[in-house]
mmCIF file of C-alpha atoms in Angstrom:
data_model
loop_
_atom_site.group_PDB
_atom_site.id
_atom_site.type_symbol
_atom_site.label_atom_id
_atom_site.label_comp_id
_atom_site.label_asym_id
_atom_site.label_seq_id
_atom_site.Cartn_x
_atom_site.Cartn_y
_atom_site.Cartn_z
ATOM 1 C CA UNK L 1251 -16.426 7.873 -22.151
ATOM 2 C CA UNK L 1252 -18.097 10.332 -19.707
ATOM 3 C CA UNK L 1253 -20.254 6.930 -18.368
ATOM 4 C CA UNK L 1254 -16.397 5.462 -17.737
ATOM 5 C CA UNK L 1255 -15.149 8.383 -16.128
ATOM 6 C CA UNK L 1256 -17.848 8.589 -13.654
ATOM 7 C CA UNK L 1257 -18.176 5.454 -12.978
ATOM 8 C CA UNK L 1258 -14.357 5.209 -12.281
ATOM 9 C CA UNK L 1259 -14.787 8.161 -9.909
ATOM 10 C CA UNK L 1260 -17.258 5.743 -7.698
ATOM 11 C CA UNK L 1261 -15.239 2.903 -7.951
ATOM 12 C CA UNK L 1262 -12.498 4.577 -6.365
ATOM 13 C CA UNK L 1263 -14.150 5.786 -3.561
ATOM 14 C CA UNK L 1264 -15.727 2.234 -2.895
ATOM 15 C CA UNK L 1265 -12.358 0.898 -3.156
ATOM 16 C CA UNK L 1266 -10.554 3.989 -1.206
ATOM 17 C CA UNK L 1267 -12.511 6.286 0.626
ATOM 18 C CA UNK L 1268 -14.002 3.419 2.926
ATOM 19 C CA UNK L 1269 -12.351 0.015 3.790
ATOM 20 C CA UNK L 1270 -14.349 -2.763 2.230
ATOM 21 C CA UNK L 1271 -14.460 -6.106 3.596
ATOM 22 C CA UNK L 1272 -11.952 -8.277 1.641
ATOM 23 C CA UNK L 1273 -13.586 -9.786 -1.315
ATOM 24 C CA UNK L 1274 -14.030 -13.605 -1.950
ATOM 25 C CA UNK L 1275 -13.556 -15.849 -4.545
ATOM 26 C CA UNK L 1276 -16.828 -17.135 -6.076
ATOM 27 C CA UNK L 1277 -15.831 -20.917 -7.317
ATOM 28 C CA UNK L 1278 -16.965 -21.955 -10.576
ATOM 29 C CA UNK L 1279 -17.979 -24.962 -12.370
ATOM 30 C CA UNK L 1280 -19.855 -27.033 -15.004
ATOM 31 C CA UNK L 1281 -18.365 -24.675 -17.741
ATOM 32 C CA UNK L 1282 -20.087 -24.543 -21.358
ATOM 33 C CA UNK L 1283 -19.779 -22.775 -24.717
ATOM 34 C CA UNK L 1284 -21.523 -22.324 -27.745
ATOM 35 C CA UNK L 1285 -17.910 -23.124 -29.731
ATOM 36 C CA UNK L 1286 -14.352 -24.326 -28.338
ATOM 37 C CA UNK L 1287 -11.565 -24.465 -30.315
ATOM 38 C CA UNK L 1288 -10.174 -28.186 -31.460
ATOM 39 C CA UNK L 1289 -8.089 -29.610 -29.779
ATOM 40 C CA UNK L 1290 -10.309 -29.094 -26.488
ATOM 41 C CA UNK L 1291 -7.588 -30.419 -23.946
ATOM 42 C CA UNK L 1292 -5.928 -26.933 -24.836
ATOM 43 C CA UNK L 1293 -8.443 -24.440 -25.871
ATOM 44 C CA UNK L 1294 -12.021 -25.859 -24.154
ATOM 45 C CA UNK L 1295 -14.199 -23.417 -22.227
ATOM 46 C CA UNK L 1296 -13.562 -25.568 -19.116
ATOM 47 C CA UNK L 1297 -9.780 -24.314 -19.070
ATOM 48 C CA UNK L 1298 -10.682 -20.716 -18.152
ATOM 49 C CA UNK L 1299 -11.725 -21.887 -14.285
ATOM 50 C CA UNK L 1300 -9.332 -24.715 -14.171
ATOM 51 C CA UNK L 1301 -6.887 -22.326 -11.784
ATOM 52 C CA UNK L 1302 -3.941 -22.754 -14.050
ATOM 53 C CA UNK L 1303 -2.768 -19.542 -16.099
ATOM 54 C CA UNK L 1304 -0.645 -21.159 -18.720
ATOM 55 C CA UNK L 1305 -0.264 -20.079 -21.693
ATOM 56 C CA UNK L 1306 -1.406 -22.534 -23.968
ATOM 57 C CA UNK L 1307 -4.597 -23.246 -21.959
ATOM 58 C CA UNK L 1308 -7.471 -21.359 -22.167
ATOM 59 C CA UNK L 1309 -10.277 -20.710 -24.973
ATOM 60 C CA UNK L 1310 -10.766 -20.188 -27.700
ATOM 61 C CA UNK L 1311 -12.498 -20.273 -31.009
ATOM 62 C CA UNK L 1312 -10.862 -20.788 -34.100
ATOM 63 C CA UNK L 1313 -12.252 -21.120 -36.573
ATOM 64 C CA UNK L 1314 -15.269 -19.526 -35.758
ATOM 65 C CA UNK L 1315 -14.015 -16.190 -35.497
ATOM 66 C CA UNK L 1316 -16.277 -13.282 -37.138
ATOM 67 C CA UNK L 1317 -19.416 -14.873 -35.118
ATOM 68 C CA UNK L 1318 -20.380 -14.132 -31.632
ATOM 69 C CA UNK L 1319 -19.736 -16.782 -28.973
ATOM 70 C CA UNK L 1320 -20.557 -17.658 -25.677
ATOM 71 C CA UNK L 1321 -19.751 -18.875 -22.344
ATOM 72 C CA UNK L 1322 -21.692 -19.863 -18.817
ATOM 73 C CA UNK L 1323 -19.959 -20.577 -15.720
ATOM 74 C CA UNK L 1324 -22.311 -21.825 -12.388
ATOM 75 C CA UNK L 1325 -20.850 -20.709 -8.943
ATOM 76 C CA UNK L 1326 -19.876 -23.852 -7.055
ATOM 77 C CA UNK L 1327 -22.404 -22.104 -3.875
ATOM 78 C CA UNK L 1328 -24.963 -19.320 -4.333
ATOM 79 C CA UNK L 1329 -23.405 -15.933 -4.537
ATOM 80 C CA UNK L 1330 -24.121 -12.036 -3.731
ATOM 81 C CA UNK L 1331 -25.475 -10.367 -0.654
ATOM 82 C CA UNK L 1332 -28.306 -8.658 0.677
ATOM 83 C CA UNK L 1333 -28.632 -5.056 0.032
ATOM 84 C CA UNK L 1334 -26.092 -5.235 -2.834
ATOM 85 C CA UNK L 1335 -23.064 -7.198 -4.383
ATOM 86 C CA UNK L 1336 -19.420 -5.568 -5.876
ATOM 87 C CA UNK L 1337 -18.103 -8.547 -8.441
ATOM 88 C CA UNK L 1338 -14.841 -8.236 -9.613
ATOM 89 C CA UNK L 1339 -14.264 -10.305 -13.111
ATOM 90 C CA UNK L 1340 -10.635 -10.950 -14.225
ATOM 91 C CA UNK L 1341 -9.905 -12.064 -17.570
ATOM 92 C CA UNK L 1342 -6.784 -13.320 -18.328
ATOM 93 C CA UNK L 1343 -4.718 -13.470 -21.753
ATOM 94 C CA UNK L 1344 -1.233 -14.341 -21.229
ATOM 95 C CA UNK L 1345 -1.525 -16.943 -24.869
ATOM 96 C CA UNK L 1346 2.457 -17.066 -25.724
ATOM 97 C CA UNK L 1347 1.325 -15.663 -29.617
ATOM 98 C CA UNK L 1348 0.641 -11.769 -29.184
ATOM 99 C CA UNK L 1349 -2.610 -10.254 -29.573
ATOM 100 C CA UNK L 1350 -5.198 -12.902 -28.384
ATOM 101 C CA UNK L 1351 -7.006 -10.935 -26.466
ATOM 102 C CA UNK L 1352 -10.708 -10.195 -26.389
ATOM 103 C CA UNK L 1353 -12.052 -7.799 -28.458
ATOM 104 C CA UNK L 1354 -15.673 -6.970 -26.633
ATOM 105 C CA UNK L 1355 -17.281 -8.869 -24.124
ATOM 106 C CA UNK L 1356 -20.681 -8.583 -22.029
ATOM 107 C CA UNK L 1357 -21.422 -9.946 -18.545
ATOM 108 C CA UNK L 1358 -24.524 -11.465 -17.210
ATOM 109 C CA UNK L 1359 -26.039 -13.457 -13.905
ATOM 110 C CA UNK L 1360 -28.392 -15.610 -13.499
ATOM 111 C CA UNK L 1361 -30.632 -17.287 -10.444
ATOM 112 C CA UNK L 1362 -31.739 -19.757 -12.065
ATOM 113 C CA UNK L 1363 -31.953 -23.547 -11.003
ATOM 114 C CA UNK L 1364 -28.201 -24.950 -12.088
ATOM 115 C CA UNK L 1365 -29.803 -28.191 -13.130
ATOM 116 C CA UNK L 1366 -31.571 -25.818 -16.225
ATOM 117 C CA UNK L 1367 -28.608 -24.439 -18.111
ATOM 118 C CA UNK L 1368 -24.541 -25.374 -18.494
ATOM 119 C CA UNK L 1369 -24.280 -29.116 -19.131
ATOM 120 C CA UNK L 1370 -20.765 -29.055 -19.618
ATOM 121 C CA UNK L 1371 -20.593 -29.184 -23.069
ATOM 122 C CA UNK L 1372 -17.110 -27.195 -24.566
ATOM 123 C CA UNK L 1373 -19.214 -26.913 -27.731
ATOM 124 C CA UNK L 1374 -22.963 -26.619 -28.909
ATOM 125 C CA UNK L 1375 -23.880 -26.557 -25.019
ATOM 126 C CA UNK L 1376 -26.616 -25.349 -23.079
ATOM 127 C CA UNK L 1377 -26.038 -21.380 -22.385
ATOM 128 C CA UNK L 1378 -29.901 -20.614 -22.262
ATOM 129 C CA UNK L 1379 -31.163 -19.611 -18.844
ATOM 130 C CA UNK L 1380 -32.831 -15.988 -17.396
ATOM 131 C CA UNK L 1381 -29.505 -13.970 -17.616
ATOM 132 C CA UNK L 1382 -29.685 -10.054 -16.302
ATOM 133 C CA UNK L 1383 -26.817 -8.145 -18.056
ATOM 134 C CA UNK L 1384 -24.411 -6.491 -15.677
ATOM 135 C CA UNK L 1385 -23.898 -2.713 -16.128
ATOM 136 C CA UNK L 1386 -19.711 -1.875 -15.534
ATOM 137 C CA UNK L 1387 -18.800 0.396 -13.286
ATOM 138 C CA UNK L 1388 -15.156 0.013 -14.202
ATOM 139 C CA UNK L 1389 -13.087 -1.444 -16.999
ATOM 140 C CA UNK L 1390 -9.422 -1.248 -16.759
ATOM 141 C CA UNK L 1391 -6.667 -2.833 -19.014
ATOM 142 C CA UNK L 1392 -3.824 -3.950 -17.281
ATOM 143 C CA UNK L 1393 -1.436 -2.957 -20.597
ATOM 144 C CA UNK L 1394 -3.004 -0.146 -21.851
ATOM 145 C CA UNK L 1395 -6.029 -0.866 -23.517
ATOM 146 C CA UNK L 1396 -8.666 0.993 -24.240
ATOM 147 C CA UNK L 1397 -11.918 -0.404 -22.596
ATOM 148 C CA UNK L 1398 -15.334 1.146 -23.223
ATOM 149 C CA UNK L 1399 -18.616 0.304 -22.255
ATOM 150 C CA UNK L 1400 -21.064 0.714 -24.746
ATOM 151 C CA UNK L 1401 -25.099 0.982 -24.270
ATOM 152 C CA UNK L 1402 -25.691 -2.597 -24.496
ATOM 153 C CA UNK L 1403 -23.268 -2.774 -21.069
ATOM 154 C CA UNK L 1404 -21.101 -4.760 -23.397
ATOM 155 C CA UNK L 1405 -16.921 -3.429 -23.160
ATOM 156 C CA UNK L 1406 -14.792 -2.744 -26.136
ATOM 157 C CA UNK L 1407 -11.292 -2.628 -26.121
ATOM 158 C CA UNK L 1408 -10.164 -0.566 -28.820
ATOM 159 C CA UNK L 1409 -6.322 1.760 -28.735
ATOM 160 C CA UNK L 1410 -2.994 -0.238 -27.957
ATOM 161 C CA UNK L 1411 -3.197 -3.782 -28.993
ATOM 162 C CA UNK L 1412 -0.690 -5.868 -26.142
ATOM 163 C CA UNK L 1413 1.434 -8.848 -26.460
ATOM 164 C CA UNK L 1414 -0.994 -10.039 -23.412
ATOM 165 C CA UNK L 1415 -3.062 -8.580 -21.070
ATOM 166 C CA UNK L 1416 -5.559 -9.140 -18.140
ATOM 167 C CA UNK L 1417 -9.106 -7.105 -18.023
ATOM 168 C CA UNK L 1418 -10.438 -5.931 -14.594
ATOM 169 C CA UNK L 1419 -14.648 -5.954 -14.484
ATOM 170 C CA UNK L 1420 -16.274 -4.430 -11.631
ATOM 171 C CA UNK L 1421 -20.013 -4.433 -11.559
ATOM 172 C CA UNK L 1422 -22.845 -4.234 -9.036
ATOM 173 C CA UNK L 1423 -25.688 -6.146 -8.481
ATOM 174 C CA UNK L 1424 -29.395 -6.135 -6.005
ATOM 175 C CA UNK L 1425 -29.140 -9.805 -6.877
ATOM 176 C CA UNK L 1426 -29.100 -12.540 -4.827
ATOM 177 C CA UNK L 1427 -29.070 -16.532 -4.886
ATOM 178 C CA UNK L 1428 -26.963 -15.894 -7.954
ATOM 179 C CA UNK L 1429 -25.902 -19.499 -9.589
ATOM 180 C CA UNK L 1430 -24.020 -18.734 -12.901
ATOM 181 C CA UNK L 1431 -22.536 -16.040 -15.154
ATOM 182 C CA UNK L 1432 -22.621 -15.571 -18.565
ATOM 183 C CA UNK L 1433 -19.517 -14.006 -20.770
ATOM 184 C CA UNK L 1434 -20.577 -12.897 -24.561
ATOM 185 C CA UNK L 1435 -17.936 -12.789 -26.793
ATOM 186 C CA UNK L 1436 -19.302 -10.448 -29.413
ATOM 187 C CA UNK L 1437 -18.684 -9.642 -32.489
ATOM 188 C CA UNK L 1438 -17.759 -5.957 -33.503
ATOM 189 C CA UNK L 1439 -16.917 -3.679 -36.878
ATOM 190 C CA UNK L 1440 -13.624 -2.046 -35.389
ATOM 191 C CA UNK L 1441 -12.235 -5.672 -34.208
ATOM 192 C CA UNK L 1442 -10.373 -7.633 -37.027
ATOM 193 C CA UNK L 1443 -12.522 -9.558 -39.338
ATOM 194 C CA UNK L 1444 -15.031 -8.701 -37.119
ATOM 195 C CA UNK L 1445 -13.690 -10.350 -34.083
ATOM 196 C CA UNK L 1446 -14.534 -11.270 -31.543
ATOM 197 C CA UNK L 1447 -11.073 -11.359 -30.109
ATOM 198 C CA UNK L 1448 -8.134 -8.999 -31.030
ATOM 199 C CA UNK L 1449 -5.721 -10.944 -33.147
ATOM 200 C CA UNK L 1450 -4.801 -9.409 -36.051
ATOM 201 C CA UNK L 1451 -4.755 -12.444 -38.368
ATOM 202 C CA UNK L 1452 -8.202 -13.695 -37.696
ATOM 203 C CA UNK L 1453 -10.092 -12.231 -35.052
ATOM 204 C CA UNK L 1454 -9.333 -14.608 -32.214
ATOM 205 C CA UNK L 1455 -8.683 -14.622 -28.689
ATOM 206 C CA UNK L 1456 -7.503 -17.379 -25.975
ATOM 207 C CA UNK L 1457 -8.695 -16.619 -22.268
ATOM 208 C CA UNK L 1458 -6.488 -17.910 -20.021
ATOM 209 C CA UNK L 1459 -8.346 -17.569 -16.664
ATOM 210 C CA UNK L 1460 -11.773 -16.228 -16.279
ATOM 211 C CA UNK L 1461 -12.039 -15.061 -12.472
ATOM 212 C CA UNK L 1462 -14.697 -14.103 -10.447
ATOM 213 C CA UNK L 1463 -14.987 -12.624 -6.840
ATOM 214 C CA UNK L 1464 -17.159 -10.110 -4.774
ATOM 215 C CA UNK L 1465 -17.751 -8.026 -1.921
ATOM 216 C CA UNK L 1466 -20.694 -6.650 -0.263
ATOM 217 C CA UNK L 1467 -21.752 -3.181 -1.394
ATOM 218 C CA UNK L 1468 -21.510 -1.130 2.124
ATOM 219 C CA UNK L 1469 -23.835 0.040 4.329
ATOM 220 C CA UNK L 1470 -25.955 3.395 3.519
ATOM 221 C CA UNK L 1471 -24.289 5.425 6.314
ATOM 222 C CA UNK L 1472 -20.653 4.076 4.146
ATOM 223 C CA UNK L 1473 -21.665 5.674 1.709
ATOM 224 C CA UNK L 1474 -22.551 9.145 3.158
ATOM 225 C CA UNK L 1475 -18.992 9.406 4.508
ATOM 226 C CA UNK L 1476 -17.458 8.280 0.787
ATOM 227 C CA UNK L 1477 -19.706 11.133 -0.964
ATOM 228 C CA UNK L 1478 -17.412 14.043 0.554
ATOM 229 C CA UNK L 1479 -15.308 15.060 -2.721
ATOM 230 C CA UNK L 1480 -17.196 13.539 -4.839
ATOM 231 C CA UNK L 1481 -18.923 16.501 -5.759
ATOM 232 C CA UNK L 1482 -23.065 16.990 -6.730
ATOM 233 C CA UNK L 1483 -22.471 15.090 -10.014
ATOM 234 C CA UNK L 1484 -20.845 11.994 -8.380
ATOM 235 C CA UNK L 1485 -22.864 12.535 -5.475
ATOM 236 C CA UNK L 1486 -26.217 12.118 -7.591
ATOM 237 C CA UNK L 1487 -24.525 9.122 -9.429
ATOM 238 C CA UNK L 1488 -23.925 7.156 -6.028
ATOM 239 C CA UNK L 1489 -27.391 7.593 -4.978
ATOM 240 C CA UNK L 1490 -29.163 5.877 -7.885
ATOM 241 C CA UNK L 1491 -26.919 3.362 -7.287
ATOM 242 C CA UNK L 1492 -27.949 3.094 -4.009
ATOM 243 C CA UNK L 1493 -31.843 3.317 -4.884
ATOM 244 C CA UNK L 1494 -30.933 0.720 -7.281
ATOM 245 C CA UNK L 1495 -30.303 -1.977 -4.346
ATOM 246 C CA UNK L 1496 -33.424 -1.167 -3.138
ATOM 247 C CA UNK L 1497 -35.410 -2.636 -5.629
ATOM 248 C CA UNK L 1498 -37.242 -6.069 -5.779
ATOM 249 C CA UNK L 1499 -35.209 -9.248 -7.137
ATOM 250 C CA UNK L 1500 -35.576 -9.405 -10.336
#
């Protein structure tokens, strides 16, 4: 939790302290999954970027529940910018039967070639490609979950269990060229039946809308003026993030 509360702290003052540039959608496409819930005209993969937050459209995995999942998304146009990227993910549960939300979830990018991972496929698809795992900066539940982030960067939302709700990811990346993104459903202990979503019944969740967009992470002399109040601790924290767009693509 003290990793969360920091981070927080930073988030605030890139969101606060300075004016950012507005962010941008990223567009998404060619979605695939490892598993979509029959039938796939209401619960396929593809239905998370379709634009339409219904609430009997989105995925979901019954009955695979108690097993991991996963789901790639490629950006419609290369994404990020040089000397650092702010992504904002949004995932949406509004399902109209409480509780489908997801239970923990990791984030990932990739720049690799879009013609070597998602085919498309809402089940048994292609997901494989060179995927760096995002670490959080923030994770806020719009109805009063708890969201951690664990070691593995992955979140866990754990506490008050909504009718619906909608999770707000930021994370930062050095990354450039970026053509897809990766969301793990994973599988956890504390969830029901293991998960991966929150329902109480049998572990499954329906995303609605899966959402991505991003800003650029500001200039060095930006963030001198957004360290005042921070204090040493936060002060330290904002510089490795800043070393951290220094280094070489990955």
């Amino acid at each position: 939790m003290k990793k969360l509360a920091l981070t927080s702290t930073l988030a605030f003052a890139l969101c606060t302290t300075v004016p950012l540039a507005t962010a941008a959608g990223v567009g998404l496409q060619q979605a695939t999954a490892t598993f979509s819930q029959s039938p796939q005209d209401f619960y396929g993969v593809s239905l998370a970027i379709d634009g339409i937050n219904e609430p009997q459209r989105g995925w979901a995995i019954d009955p695979n529940e108690g097993a991991s999942q996963t789901a790639v998304f490629e950006t419609i146009v290369d994404a990020g910018f040089t000397g650092g990227s702010i992504f904002t993910f949004t995932l949406t549960h509004s399902f109209s039967v409480p509780t489908h939300t997801l239970g923990r979830v990791r984030l990932s990018v990739t720049t690799d070639n879009r013609a070597s991972f998602a085919d498309g496929l809402l089940s048994g698809g292609d997901v494989s490609a060179n995927w760096t795992v995002l670490d959080p900066m923030t994770a806020v539940s719009a109805n009063g979950a708890t969201l951690s982030v664990l070691g593995d960067q992955s979140i866990l939302a754990s506490g008050t269990l909504p009718f619906t709700d909608t999770y707000t990811v930021t994370a930062t990346t050095a990354l450039t060229g970026i053509t897809g993104f990766r969301l793990e459903a994973l599988t956890d202990p504390s969830l029901p039946l293991g998960g991966p979503g929150r329902h109480t019944a049998n572990g499954n969740f329906v995303l609605n809308e899966f959402g991505v967009s991003v800003t650029a992470v500001p200039e060095p002399e930006t963030y001198a003026l957004m360290t005042a109040g921070l204090g040493v601790v936060g002060f330290a924290a904002l510089r490795r993030k800043q070393r951290a767009f220094s280094l070489p693509r990955q």
